[in-house]
Tab-separated table of C-alpha atoms and ligand atoms in Angstrom:
chain	number	residue	atom	x	y	z
C	1	MET	CA	2.673	4.261	-19.606
C	2	ARG	CA	3.978	1.797	-17.039
C	3	TYR	CA	3.139	2.513	-13.392
C	4	LEU	CA	4.698	1.244	-10.204
C	5	VAL	CA	1.915	0.993	-7.596
C	6	LEU	CA	3.004	1.144	-3.955
C	7	SER	CA	0.929	1.179	-0.770
C	8	ASP	CA	1.259	0.880	3.003
C	9	ILE	CA	5.005	1.323	3.268
C	10	HIS	CA	4.798	2.026	6.999
C	11	SER	CA	8.306	3.423	7.530
C	12	ASN	CA	9.951	0.175	6.418
C	13	LEU	CA	12.915	1.456	4.392
C	14	GLU	CA	14.456	-1.987	3.774
C	15	ALA	CA	11.227	-3.245	2.196
C	16	LEU	CA	10.803	-0.090	0.099
C	17	GLU	CA	14.359	-0.206	-1.243
C	18	SER	CA	13.976	-3.867	-2.231
C	19	CYS	CA	10.753	-3.114	-4.127
C	20	LEU	CA	12.408	-0.207	-5.959
C	21	GLU	CA	15.371	-2.407	-6.866
C	22	LEU	CA	13.204	-5.184	-8.291
C	23	ALA	CA	10.968	-2.721	-10.147
C	24	ASP	CA	13.890	-0.714	-11.501
C	25	GLY	CA	13.568	-0.166	-15.260
C	26	LYS	CA	10.066	-1.673	-15.337
C	27	TYR	CA	8.074	1.557	-14.815
C	28	ASP	CA	7.827	5.126	-16.095
C	29	ALA	CA	6.029	6.644	-13.099
C	30	ALA	CA	5.230	5.653	-9.525
C	31	VAL	CA	2.029	6.160	-7.516
C	32	CYS	CA	1.358	5.608	-3.816
C	33	LEU	CA	-1.917	4.787	-2.053
C	34	GLY	CA	-0.950	6.110	1.362
C	35	ASP	CA	0.367	5.034	4.754
C	36	LEU	CA	3.956	5.998	4.114
C	37	VAL	CA	4.531	6.039	7.863
C	38	GLY	CA	3.363	4.449	11.116
C	39	TYR	CA	4.601	1.205	12.757
C	40	GLY	CA	8.143	1.284	11.336
C	41	PRO	CA	11.408	2.904	12.447
C	42	ASP	CA	12.352	5.032	9.412
C	43	PRO	CA	9.637	7.607	8.707
C	44	ASN	CA	11.975	10.347	7.503
C	45	ALA	CA	13.988	8.188	5.119
C	46	VAL	CA	10.808	6.706	3.664
C	47	VAL	CA	9.063	10.064	3.224
C	48	SER	CA	12.181	11.582	1.638
C	49	ARG	CA	12.544	8.635	-0.753
C	50	MET	CA	8.885	8.840	-1.787
C	51	ARG	CA	9.072	12.603	-2.292
C	52	GLN	CA	11.935	12.057	-4.756
C	53	LEU	CA	10.047	9.282	-6.496
C	54	THR	CA	6.631	10.784	-7.263
C	55	ASP	CA	4.020	13.515	-6.729
C	56	ALA	CA	1.163	11.048	-7.074
C	57	ILE	CA	0.715	10.194	-3.399
C	58	ILE	CA	-2.488	10.222	-1.368
C	59	GLY	CA	-2.629	10.224	2.426
C	60	GLY	CA	-3.627	7.195	4.484
C	61	ASN	CA	-5.101	6.995	7.975
C	62	HIS	CA	-1.640	6.532	9.523
C	63	ASP	CA	-0.236	9.522	7.633
C	64	LYS	CA	-3.070	11.632	9.025
C	65	ALA	CA	-2.545	10.412	12.587
C	66	CYS	CA	1.238	10.834	12.406
C	67	ALA	CA	0.818	14.351	11.015
C	68	GLY	CA	-1.586	15.316	13.775
C	69	LEU	CA	-4.601	15.543	11.451
C	70	SER	CA	-6.500	12.920	13.423
C	71	ASP	CA	-6.290	12.001	17.085
C	72	ALA	CA	-5.762	8.253	16.419
C	73	GLU	CA	-8.756	7.565	18.676
C	74	ASP	CA	-9.834	4.533	16.650
C	75	PHE	CA	-6.302	3.086	16.544
C	76	ASN	CA	-5.258	0.048	18.554
C	77	VAL	CA	-2.572	0.465	21.210
C	78	LEU	CA	0.349	-0.433	18.922
C	79	ALA	CA	-0.807	1.854	16.127
C	80	LYS	CA	-1.467	4.727	18.488
C	81	LEU	CA	1.868	4.389	20.224
C	82	THR	CA	3.793	4.390	16.966
C	83	ALA	CA	1.762	7.303	15.616
C	84	PHE	CA	2.892	9.414	18.564
C	85	TRP	CA	6.470	8.113	18.230
C	86	THR	CA	6.432	9.037	14.515
C	87	ARG	CA	5.124	12.552	15.227
C	88	GLN	CA	8.161	13.157	17.409
C	89	ALA	CA	10.578	11.564	14.936
C	90	LEU	CA	9.488	13.417	11.787
C	91	THR	CA	11.460	16.450	10.634
C	92	PRO	CA	9.287	19.590	10.386
C	93	GLU	CA	9.576	19.410	6.594
C	94	ASN	CA	8.379	15.793	6.369
C	95	PHE	CA	5.660	16.434	8.956
C	96	ASP	CA	4.419	19.298	6.801
C	97	PHE	CA	4.590	17.144	3.659
C	98	LEU	CA	2.362	14.484	5.271
C	99	ARG	CA	-0.091	17.145	6.456
C	100	LYS	CA	-0.539	18.369	2.902
C	101	LEU	CA	-1.066	14.991	1.221
C	102	PRO	CA	-4.369	14.964	-0.648
C	103	ALA	CA	-7.071	12.471	0.279
C	104	GLY	CA	-8.173	10.012	-2.391
C	105	PRO	CA	-9.691	9.424	-4.831
C	106	LEU	CA	-6.886	10.787	-6.987
C	107	LEU	CA	-7.587	10.577	-10.702
C	108	MET	CA	-4.734	9.317	-12.863
C	109	GLU	CA	-4.667	8.364	-16.544
C	110	GLY	CA	-7.924	6.395	-16.700
C	111	PHE	CA	-7.720	4.960	-13.190
C	112	GLU	CA	-8.036	6.153	-9.597
C	113	LEU	CA	-6.105	5.832	-6.354
C	114	VAL	CA	-7.838	5.454	-2.980
C	115	HIS	CA	-6.570	4.390	0.423
C	116	GLY	CA	-9.601	2.539	1.848
C	117	SER	CA	-12.460	2.915	-0.639
C	118	GLN	CA	-13.798	5.616	-2.962
C	119	THR	CA	-16.226	6.911	-0.345
C	120	ASP	CA	-14.336	6.255	2.887
C	121	GLU	CA	-10.562	6.291	3.184
C	122	ASP	CA	-10.822	4.348	6.458
C	123	GLU	CA	-12.955	1.507	5.050
C	124	TYR	CA	-11.437	-1.983	4.830
C	125	ILE	CA	-12.479	-3.759	1.635
C	126	ILE	CA	-11.791	-7.291	2.782
C	127	GLY	CA	-14.774	-9.371	1.711
C	128	PRO	CA	-17.344	-9.739	-1.064
C	129	THR	CA	-19.950	-7.507	0.591
C	130	GLN	CA	-17.755	-4.416	0.737
C	131	ALA	CA	-16.134	-5.275	-2.593
C	132	LEU	CA	-19.423	-5.578	-4.459
C	133	ALA	CA	-20.687	-2.268	-3.097
C	134	ALA	CA	-17.440	-0.544	-4.050
C	135	LEU	CA	-17.255	-2.165	-7.498
C	136	LYS	CA	-20.800	-1.099	-8.341
C	137	MET	CA	-19.834	2.500	-7.666
C	138	LEU	CA	-16.819	2.490	-9.975
C	139	THR	CA	-17.038	5.015	-12.772
C	140	LEU	CA	-13.684	3.939	-14.189
C	141	GLN	CA	-12.608	0.433	-15.034
C	142	LEU	CA	-9.810	0.359	-12.508
C	143	VAL	CA	-9.301	1.603	-8.958
C	144	PHE	CA	-6.250	0.815	-6.859
C	145	PHE	CA	-6.834	0.576	-3.124
C	146	GLY	CA	-4.734	-0.238	-0.068
C	147	HIS	CA	-5.337	-0.177	3.688
C	148	THR	CA	-6.008	-3.923	4.157
C	149	HIS	CA	-2.365	-4.903	3.492
C	150	GLN	CA	-3.623	-7.875	1.445
C	151	GLN	CA	-2.393	-8.230	-2.108
C	152	GLY	CA	-5.052	-9.030	-4.692
C	153	GLY	CA	-8.469	-7.453	-4.965
C	154	PHE	CA	-11.815	-8.003	-6.635
C	155	VAL	CA	-13.263	-8.119	-10.120
C	156	LEU	CA	-16.795	-7.638	-11.358
C	157	ASP	CA	-16.723	-9.242	-14.781
C	158	ARG	CA	-18.797	-8.134	-17.766
C	159	LEU	CA	-21.480	-10.686	-16.860
C	160	GLY	CA	-21.788	-9.207	-13.375
C	161	ARG	CA	-19.981	-12.028	-11.568
C	162	LEU	CA	-17.835	-11.132	-8.575
C	163	GLN	CA	-14.429	-12.769	-8.340
C	164	SER	CA	-11.543	-12.289	-5.976
C	165	VAL	CA	-7.983	-11.956	-7.216
C	166	ASP	CA	-6.044	-14.456	-5.150
C	167	CYS	CA	-2.320	-13.843	-5.223
C	168	PHE	CA	-1.443	-15.957	-2.227
C	169	SER	CA	-1.180	-19.181	-4.205
C	170	GLU	CA	1.504	-17.511	-6.267
C	171	SER	CA	3.897	-17.250	-3.322
C	172	ASP	CA	6.518	-19.371	-5.070
C	173	GLY	CA	8.202	-16.319	-6.531
C	174	ARG	CA	6.341	-16.045	-9.813
C	175	SER	CA	4.285	-12.952	-10.367
C	176	LEU	CA	0.559	-13.066	-11.059
C	177	VAL	CA	-0.416	-11.350	-14.289
C	178	LEU	CA	-3.940	-9.985	-14.696
C	179	PRO	CA	-5.023	-8.631	-18.105
C	180	LEU	CA	-8.010	-6.277	-17.758
C	181	GLU	CA	-10.959	-7.389	-19.849
C	182	ASN	CA	-13.390	-5.104	-21.641
C	183	GLY	CA	-16.530	-4.589	-19.597
C	184	GLY	CA	-14.944	-5.750	-16.359
C	185	ARG	CA	-14.434	-3.550	-13.292
C	186	TYR	CA	-11.388	-3.936	-11.124
C	187	LEU	CA	-10.556	-3.063	-7.524
C	188	ILE	CA	-6.885	-3.878	-7.171
C	189	ASN	CA	-4.716	-3.930	-4.068
C	190	PRO	CA	-0.962	-3.980	-4.746
C	191	GLY	CA	-0.381	-5.288	-1.211
C	192	SER	CA	1.663	-3.672	1.506
C	193	VAL	CA	5.295	-2.789	0.962
C	194	GLY	CA	6.247	-2.585	4.602
C	195	GLN	CA	3.817	-4.672	6.657
C	196	PRO	CA	2.056	-7.412	4.661
C	197	ARG	CA	-0.825	-9.125	6.453
C	198	ASP	CA	-1.651	-11.878	3.978
C	199	GLY	CA	0.656	-14.485	5.470
C	200	ASP	CA	3.563	-13.767	3.110
C	201	TRP	CA	6.310	-11.711	4.790
C	202	ARG	CA	7.828	-10.467	1.522
C	203	ALA	CA	7.293	-6.867	0.409
C	204	ALA	CA	4.433	-6.465	-2.067
C	205	PHE	CA	3.810	-4.149	-4.987
C	206	ALA	CA	2.086	-4.066	-8.373
C	207	LEU	CA	2.905	-2.819	-11.849
C	208	TYR	CA	0.275	-1.528	-14.255
C	209	ASP	CA	0.798	-1.009	-17.967
C	210	SER	CA	-1.936	1.367	-19.154
C	211	ASP	CA	-1.227	0.637	-22.848
C	212	SER	CA	-1.528	-3.136	-22.692
C	213	ARG	CA	-3.915	-2.835	-19.693
C	214	ILE	CA	-2.139	-5.495	-17.668
C	215	VAL	CA	-1.692	-5.516	-13.882
C	216	SER	CA	1.046	-7.700	-12.436
C	217	PHE	CA	1.545	-8.506	-8.752
C	218	HIS	CA	4.991	-8.949	-7.265
C	219	ARG	CA	6.638	-10.063	-4.012
C	220	VAL	CA	10.226	-9.422	-3.057
C	221	PRO	CA	12.286	-10.660	-0.113
C	222	TYR	CA	14.039	-7.903	1.819
C	223	ASN	CA	16.485	-7.633	4.701
C	224	LEU	CA	14.007	-8.604	7.417
C	225	LYS	CA	16.659	-8.909	10.127
C	226	ARG	CA	17.853	-5.358	9.576
C	227	ALA	CA	14.271	-4.023	9.593
C	228	GLN	CA	13.609	-5.847	12.872
C	229	ASP	CA	16.860	-4.610	14.421
C	230	ARG	CA	15.953	-1.033	13.453
C	231	ILE	CA	12.559	-1.409	15.186
C	232	LEU	CA	14.173	-2.650	18.400
C	233	ALA	CA	16.921	-0.014	18.266
C	234	ALA	CA	14.217	2.660	18.034
C	235	ASN	CA	12.636	1.231	21.210
C	236	LEU	CA	9.448	0.436	19.351
C	237	PRO	CA	7.444	-2.585	20.612
C	238	GLN	CA	8.957	-6.008	19.855
C	239	ARG	CA	5.608	-7.185	18.495
C	240	LEU	CA	6.135	-4.895	15.494
C	241	ALA	CA	9.332	-6.783	14.665
C	242	THR	CA	7.874	-10.277	15.112
C	243	ARG	CA	4.769	-9.584	13.051
C	244	LEU	CA	6.926	-8.635	10.047
C	245	ALA	CA	8.334	-12.163	9.973
C	246	ALA	CA	4.858	-13.675	10.143
C	247	GLY	CA	3.363	-11.406	7.493
C	248	ARG	CA	0.450	-10.686	9.824
O	1	LIG	ZN1	-1.701	0.712	6.344
């Protein structure tokens, strides 16, 4: 089975459509690690598109805040402001859909989906300390996580050595291919579709083939100008438009 792995779309319809175009024909099923909404100008179109695409979606911290399930107290000013904007913008049906999203971990065919980590959906796995703790808890060989908006992840190989999966050097348009080795444990982040923060502005996603046990990481340019114009037309803060270009 070939899976399309999406995360952190953040109401960026242009980025989502470009990912789906590039991935077209290369997957049998899609999964999503949360944060469909927040920050971006098109929450309804993104939620509707994802509802058509798959049932395998877990909620992220922004989905919870935008659906009124958390008070966004720990959010920064930009995140909080857009969470409240999104609450107003969502149709009742899409609001209800976000409210009912399950929390991770969600068990798939031999792998799991989480937003932050297996034990805390709000945890950022950004460095070796958090990664090692999370990898040691894995009961399956492979867990996909999001939340940090950084494509790549971490591997604990069969000899117990921790390695990071660095996709950034592959920013020349090639995709990084990672075959899973027997005895290794893998925490894999497909990157953020709609608001990458690893210095590469292009939309990110991953594909996973569960038969050949190969993960591949992809980046795709999208219509950045139109996404930025949509943000400004929605009267959302300009900073949200400029950060998309910087990939930060
Ligand atoms: Zn996010």
